[in-house]
Tab-separated table of C-alpha atoms in Angstrom:
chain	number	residue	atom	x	y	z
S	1	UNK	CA	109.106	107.357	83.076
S	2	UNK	CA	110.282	104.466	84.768
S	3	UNK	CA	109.115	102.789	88.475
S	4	UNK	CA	112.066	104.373	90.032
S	5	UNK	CA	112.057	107.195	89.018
S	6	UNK	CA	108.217	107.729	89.650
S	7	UNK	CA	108.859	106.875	93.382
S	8	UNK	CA	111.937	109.249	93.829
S	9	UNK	CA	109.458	112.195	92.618
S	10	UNK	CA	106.624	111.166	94.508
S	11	UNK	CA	108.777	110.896	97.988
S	12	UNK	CA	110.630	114.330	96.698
S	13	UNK	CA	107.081	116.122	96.451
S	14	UNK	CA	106.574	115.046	100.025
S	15	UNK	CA	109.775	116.418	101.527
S	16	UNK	CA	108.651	120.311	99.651
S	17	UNK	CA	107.632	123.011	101.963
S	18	UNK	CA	104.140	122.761	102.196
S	19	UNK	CA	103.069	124.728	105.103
S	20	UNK	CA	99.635	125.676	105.434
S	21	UNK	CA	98.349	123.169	103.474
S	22	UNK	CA	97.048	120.836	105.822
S	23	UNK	CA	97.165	117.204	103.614
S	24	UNK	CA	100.652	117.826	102.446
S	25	UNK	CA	102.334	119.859	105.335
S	26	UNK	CA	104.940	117.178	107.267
S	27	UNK	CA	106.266	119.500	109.912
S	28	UNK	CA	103.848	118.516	112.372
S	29	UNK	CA	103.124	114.947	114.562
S	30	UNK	CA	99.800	113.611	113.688
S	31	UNK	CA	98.913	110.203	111.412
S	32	UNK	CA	98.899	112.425	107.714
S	33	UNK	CA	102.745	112.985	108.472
S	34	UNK	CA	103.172	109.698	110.520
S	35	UNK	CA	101.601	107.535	107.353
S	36	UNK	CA	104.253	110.127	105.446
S	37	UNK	CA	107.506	109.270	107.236
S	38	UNK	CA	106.145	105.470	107.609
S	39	UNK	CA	106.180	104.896	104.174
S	40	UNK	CA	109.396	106.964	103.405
S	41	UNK	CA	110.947	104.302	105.632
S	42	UNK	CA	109.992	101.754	103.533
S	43	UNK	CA	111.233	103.634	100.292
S	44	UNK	CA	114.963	103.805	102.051
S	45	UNK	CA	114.895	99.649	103.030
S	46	UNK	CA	113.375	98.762	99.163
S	47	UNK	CA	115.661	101.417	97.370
S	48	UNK	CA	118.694	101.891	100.157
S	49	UNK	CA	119.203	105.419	99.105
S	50	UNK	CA	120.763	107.162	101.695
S	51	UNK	CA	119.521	110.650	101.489
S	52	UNK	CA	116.070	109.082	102.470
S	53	UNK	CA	117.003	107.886	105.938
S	54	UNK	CA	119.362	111.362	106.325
S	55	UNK	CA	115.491	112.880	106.048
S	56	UNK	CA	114.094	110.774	108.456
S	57	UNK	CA	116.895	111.931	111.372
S	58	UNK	CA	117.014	115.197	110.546
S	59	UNK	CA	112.347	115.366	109.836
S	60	UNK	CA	112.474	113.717	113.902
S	61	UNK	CA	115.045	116.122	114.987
S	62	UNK	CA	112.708	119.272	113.780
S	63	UNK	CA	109.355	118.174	114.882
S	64	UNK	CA	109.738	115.634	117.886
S	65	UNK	CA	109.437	118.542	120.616
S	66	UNK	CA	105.828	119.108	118.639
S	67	UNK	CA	104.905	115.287	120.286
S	68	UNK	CA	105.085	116.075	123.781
S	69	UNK	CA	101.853	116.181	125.452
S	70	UNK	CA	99.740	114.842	122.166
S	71	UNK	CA	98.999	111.908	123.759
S	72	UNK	CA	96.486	110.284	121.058
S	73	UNK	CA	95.849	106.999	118.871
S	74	UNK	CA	96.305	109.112	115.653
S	75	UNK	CA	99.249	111.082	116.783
S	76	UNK	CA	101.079	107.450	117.798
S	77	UNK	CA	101.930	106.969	113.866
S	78	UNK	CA	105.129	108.640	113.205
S	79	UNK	CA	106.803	106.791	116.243
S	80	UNK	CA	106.401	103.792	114.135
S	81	UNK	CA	110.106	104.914	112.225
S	82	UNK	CA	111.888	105.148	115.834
S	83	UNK	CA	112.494	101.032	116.328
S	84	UNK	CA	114.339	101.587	112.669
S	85	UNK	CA	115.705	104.350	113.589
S	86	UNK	CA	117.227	103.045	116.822
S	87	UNK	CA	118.811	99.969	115.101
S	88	UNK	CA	120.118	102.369	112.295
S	89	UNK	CA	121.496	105.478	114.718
S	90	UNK	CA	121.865	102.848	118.227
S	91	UNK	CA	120.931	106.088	119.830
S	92	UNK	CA	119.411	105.100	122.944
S	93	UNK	CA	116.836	107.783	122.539
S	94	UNK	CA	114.710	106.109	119.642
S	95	UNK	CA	114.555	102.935	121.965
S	96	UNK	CA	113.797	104.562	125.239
S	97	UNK	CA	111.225	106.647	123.793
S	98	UNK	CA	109.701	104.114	121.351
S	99	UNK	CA	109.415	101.747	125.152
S	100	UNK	CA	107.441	105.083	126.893
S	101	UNK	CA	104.625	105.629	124.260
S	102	UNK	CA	104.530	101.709	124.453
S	103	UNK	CA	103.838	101.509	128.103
S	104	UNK	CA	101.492	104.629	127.702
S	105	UNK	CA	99.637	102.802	125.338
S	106	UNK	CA	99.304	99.757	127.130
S	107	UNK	CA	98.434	101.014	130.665
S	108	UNK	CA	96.646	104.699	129.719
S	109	UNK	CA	94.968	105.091	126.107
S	110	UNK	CA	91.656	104.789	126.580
S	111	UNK	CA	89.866	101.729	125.309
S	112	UNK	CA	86.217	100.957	124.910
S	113	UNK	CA	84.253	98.144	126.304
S	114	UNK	CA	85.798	95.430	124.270
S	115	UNK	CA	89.284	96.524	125.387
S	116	UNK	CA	89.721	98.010	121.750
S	117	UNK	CA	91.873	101.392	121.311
S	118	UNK	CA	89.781	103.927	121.258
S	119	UNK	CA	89.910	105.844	118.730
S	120	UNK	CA	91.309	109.159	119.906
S	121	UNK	CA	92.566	112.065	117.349
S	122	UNK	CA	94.672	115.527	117.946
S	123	UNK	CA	91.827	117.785	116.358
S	124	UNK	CA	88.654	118.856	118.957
S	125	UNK	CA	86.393	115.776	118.022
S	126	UNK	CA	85.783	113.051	120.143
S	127	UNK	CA	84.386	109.381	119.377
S	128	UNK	CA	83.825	107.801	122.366
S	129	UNK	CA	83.560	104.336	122.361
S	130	UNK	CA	84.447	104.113	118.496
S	131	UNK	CA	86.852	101.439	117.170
S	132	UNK	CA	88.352	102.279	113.675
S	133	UNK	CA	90.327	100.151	111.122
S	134	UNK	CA	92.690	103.509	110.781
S	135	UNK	CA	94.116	102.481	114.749
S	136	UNK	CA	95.777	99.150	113.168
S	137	UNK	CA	98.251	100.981	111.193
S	138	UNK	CA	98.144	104.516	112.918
S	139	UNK	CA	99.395	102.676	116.506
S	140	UNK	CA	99.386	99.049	116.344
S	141	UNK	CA	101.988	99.193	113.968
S	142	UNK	CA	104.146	100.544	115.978
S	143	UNK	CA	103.459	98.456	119.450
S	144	UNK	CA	104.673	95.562	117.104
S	145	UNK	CA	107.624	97.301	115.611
S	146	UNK	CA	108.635	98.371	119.500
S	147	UNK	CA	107.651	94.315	120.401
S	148	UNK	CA	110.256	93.217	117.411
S	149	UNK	CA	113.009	96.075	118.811
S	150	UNK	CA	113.026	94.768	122.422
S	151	UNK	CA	111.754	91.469	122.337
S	152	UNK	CA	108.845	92.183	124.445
S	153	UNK	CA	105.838	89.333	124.254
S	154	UNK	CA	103.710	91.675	126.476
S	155	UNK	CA	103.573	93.993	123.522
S	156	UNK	CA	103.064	91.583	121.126
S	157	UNK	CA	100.720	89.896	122.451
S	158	UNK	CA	98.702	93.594	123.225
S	159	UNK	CA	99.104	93.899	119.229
S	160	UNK	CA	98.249	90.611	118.111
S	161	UNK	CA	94.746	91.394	120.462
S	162	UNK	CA	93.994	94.374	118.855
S	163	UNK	CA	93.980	93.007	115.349
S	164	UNK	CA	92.075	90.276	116.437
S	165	UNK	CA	89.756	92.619	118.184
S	166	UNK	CA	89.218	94.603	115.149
S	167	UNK	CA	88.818	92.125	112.566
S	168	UNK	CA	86.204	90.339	115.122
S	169	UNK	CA	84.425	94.151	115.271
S	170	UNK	CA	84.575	95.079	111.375
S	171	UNK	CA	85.130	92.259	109.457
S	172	UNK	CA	81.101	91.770	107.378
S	173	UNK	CA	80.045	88.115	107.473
S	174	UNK	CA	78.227	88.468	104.755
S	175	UNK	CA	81.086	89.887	101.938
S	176	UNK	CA	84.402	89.612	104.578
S	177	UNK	CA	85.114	92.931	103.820
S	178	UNK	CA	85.645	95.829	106.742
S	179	UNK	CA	83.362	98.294	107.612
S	180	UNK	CA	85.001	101.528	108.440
S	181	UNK	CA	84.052	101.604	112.122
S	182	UNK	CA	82.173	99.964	114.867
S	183	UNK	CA	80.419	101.965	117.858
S	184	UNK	CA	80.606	99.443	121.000
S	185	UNK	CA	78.208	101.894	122.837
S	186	UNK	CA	75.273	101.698	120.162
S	187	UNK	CA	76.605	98.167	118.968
S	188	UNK	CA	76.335	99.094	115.149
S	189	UNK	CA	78.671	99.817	112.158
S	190	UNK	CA	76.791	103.224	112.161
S	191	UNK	CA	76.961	104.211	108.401
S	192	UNK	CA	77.766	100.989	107.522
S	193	UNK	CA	80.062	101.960	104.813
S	194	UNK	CA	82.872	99.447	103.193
S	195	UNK	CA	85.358	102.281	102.741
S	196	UNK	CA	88.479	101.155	100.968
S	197	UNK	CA	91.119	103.217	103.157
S	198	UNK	CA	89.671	101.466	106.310
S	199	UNK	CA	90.422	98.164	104.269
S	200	UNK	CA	93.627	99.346	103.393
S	201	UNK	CA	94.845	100.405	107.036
S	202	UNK	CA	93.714	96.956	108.091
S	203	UNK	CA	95.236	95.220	104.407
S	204	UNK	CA	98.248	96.879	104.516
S	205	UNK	CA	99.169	96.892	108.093
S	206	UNK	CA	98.172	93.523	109.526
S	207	UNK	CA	101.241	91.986	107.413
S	208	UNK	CA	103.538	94.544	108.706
S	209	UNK	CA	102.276	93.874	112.485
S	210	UNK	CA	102.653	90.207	111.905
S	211	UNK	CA	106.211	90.273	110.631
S	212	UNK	CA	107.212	91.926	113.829
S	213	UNK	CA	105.683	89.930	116.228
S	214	UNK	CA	105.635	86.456	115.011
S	215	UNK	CA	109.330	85.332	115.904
S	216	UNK	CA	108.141	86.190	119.493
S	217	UNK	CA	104.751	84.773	119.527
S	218	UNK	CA	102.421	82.315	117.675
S	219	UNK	CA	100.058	83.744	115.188
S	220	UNK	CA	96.667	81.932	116.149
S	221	UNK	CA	94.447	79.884	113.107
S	222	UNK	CA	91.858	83.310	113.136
S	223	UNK	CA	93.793	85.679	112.178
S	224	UNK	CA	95.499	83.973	108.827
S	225	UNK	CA	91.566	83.029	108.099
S	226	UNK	CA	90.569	85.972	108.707
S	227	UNK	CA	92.864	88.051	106.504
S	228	UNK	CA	92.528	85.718	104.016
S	229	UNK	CA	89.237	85.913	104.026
S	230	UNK	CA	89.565	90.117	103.864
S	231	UNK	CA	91.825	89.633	101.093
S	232	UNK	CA	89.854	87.908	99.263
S	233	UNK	CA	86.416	90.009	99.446
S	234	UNK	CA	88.521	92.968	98.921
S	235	UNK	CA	89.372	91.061	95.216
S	236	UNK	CA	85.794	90.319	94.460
S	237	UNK	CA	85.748	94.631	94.825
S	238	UNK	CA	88.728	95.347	92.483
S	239	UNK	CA	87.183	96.899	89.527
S	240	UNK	CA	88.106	96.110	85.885
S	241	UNK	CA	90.583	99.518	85.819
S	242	UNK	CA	92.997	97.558	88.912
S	243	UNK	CA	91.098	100.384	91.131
S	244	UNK	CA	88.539	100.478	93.904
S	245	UNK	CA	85.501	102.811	94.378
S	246	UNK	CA	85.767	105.123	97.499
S	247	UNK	CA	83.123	103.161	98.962
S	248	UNK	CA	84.123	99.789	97.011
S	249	UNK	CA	80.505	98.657	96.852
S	250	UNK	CA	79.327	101.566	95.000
S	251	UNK	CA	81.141	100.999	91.607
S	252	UNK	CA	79.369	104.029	90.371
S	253	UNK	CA	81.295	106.382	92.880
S	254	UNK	CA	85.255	107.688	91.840
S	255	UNK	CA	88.067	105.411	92.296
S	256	UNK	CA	90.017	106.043	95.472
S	257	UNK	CA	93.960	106.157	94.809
S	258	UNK	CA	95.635	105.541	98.386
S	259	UNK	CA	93.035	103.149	99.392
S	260	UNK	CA	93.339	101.425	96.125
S	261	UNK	CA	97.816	101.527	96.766
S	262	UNK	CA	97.040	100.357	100.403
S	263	UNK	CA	95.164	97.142	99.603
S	264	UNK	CA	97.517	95.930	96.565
S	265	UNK	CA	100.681	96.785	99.154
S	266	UNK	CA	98.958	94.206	101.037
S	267	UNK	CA	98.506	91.499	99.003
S	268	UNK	CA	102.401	91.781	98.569
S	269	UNK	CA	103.316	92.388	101.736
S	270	UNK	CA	101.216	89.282	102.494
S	271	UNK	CA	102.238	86.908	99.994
S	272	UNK	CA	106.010	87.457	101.049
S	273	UNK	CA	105.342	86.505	104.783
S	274	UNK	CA	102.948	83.505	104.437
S	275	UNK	CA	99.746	85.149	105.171
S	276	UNK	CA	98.409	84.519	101.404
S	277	UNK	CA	99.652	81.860	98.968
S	278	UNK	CA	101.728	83.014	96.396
S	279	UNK	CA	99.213	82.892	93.449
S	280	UNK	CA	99.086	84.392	90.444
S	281	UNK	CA	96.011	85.840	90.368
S	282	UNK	CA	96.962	87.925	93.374
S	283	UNK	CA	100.503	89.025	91.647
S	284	UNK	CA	98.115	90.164	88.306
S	285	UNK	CA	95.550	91.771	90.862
S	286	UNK	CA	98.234	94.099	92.216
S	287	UNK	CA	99.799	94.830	88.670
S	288	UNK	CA	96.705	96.276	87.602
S	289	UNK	CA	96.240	98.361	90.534
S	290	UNK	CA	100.077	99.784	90.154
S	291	UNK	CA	99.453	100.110	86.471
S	292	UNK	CA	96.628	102.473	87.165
S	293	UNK	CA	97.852	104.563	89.926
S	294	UNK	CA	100.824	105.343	88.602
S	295	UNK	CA	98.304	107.055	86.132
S	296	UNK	CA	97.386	109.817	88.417
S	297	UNK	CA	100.829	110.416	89.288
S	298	UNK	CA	101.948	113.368	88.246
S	299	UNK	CA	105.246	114.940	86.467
S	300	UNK	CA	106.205	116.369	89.349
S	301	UNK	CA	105.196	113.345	92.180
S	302	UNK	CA	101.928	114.513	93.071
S	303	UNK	CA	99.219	111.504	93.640
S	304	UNK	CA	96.221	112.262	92.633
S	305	UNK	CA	92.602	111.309	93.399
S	306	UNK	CA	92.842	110.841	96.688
S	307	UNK	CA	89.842	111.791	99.372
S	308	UNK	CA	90.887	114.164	102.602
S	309	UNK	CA	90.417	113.393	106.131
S	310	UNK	CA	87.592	110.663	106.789
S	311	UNK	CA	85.847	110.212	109.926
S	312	UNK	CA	83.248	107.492	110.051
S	313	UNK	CA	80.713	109.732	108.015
S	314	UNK	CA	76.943	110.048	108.759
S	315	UNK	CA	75.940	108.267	105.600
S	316	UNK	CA	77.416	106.371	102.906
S	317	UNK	CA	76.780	109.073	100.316
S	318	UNK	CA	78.808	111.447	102.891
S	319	UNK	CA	81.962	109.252	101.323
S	320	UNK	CA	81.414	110.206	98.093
S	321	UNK	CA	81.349	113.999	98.557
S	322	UNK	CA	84.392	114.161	100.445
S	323	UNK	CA	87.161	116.500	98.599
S	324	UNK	CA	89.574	115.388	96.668
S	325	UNK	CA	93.751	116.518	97.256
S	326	UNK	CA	97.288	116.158	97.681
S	327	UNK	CA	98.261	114.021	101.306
S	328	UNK	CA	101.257	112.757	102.744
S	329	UNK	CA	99.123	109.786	103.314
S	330	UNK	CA	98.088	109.159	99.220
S	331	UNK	CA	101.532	109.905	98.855
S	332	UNK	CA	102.806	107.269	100.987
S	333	UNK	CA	100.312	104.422	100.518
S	334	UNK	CA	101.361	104.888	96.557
S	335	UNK	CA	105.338	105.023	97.679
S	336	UNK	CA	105.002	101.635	99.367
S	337	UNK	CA	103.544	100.224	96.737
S	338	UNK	CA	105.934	101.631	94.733
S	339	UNK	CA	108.921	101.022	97.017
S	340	UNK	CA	107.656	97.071	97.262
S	341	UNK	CA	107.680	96.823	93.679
S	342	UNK	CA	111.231	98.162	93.314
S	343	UNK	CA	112.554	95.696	96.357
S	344	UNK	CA	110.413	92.796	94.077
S	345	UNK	CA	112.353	93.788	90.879
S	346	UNK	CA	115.760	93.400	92.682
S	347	UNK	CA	115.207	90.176	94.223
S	348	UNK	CA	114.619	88.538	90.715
């Protein structure tokens, strides 16, 4: 089966009813649907297929009265289509509302003590003064999108702190990989865990965040180091199958699909935009992780071995005895990936 038509089955399965089901149902406005439509976006500007952004009006015109009053970090994601969808529609709506949840995020969400997001979620948990990697590409993503759309420095600049501020938080001296969280209250990584979806929010969406904003401002020397640096542990981690371990320094513990899609996106992404050098070592790294994911890809579009919902867990063990299923989010790490290496083979 060929790249292209893998990725049309893959973004099909995600557009199936799947009510109930609570990884693969996108009729609601949280991050699993928000990483869903994010990456569907993506699919349409690599593969320009038409019915794809047709979804995408007609997916915000049945759930965006389900976003009023959900004012969270997590719940920010699926706004990240609306600057798109605003330059593709020029209905004033997509702008105006993309501008309010900016201004709510940059005078109301609560922060911690380092002026971090906090990381604040739709279900009845809280995690007071917790900073997650998951916040960089769940609602920094789109303060930098809505930065690009009006040409607002005061929103780029907010975004270009809060990756700075999280790499600063999570980034591990000793291997320059992420840990998955930081408490600012306790002043500890708690667990302590080098999960390989936090790396992947962080590898996959500081690129993204960094396209938008740098035409407005400049992109200090600490950031490219640091992200180089990320990259680069996150290599050391890649394990001889192009996959990493859920927990990528326990090589013993199962390979982790969207966190695996997330991080090789990255390197792409990141190559194309200046943040890495285009080397070939990075081009083969990511060919061996798209070789083996499209492996647990099924017939039908389903992405398989991919862990559920993933708090900062109480121990690094916790990570490996988290379930395995079907997300929008596995789904749509794998589709960017995917989608970037369809846009790659038409620009040859």
């Amino acid at each position: 089966m060929t790249l292209e038509k893998i990725a049309d089955n893959v973004w099909k399965e995600m557009i199936k009813d799947h009510q109930g089901e609570w990884g693969m149902d996108i009729h609601h406005w949280d991050w699993v649907p928000g990483v869903g439509v994010i990456s569907m976006l993506a699919y349409y500007e690599a593969a320009q297929k038409p019915e794809v952004m047709d979804y995408l009006l007609t997916w915000v015109e049945q759930n965006k009265e389900k976003a009023k009053g959900n004012k969270v970090i997590n719940s920010i994601a699926p706004f990240a289509i609306f600057p798109a969808l605003y330059r593709h529609t020029k209905d004033a709506w997509f702008r105006d509302e993309a501008i309010r949840v900016a201004e709510w995020m940059i005078h109301e969400a609560p922060r911690t003590r380092e002026l971090a997001f906090e990381h604040t979620v739709t279900e009845k948990a809280e995690f007071h003064e917790q900073v997650w990697a998951d916040t960089i590409f769940m609602a920094v993503l789109f303060l930098a999108r809505t930065a690009s759309l009006i040409g607002s420095t005061k929103y780029a600049e907010e975004a270009l702190q809060q990756v700075l501020i999280h790499l600063r938080l999570l980034q591990d001296d000793e291997t320059n990989v992420l840990f998955h969280g930081w408490n600012c209250a306790t002043g500890d990584h708690m667990s302590a865990a080098r999960w390989t979806r936090a790396n992947a929010w962080i590898a996959s969406g500081v690129p993204l965040i960094v396209e938008q904003i740098k035409p407005l401002i400049t992109i200090p020397t600490e950031l490219q180091e640091r992200y180089q640096r990320l990259m680069n542990g996150l290599l050391a981690y890649q394990q001889t199958d192009g996959l990493w371990s859920t927990v990528m320094d326990y090589p013993d513990y199962y390979r982790e699909i969207s966190g695996s899609a997330g991080i090789a996106y990255g390197v792409w992404k990141a190559m194309d935009i200046g943040l890495l050098e285009q080397e070939d070592h990075y081009n083969e790294a990511v060919e061996r992780t798209l070789i083996a994911s499209t492996a647990f890809i099924s017939a039908a579009g389903v992405v398989g071995g991919v862990s559920g919902g993933t708090p900062v867990m109480e121990s690094i063990p916790a990570y490996q005895e988290i379930s395995i299923y079907p997300t929008l989010y596995g789904q749509g790490l794998t589709l960017m990936l995917l989608a970037e290496s369809l846009r790659r083979k038409s620009d040859i």
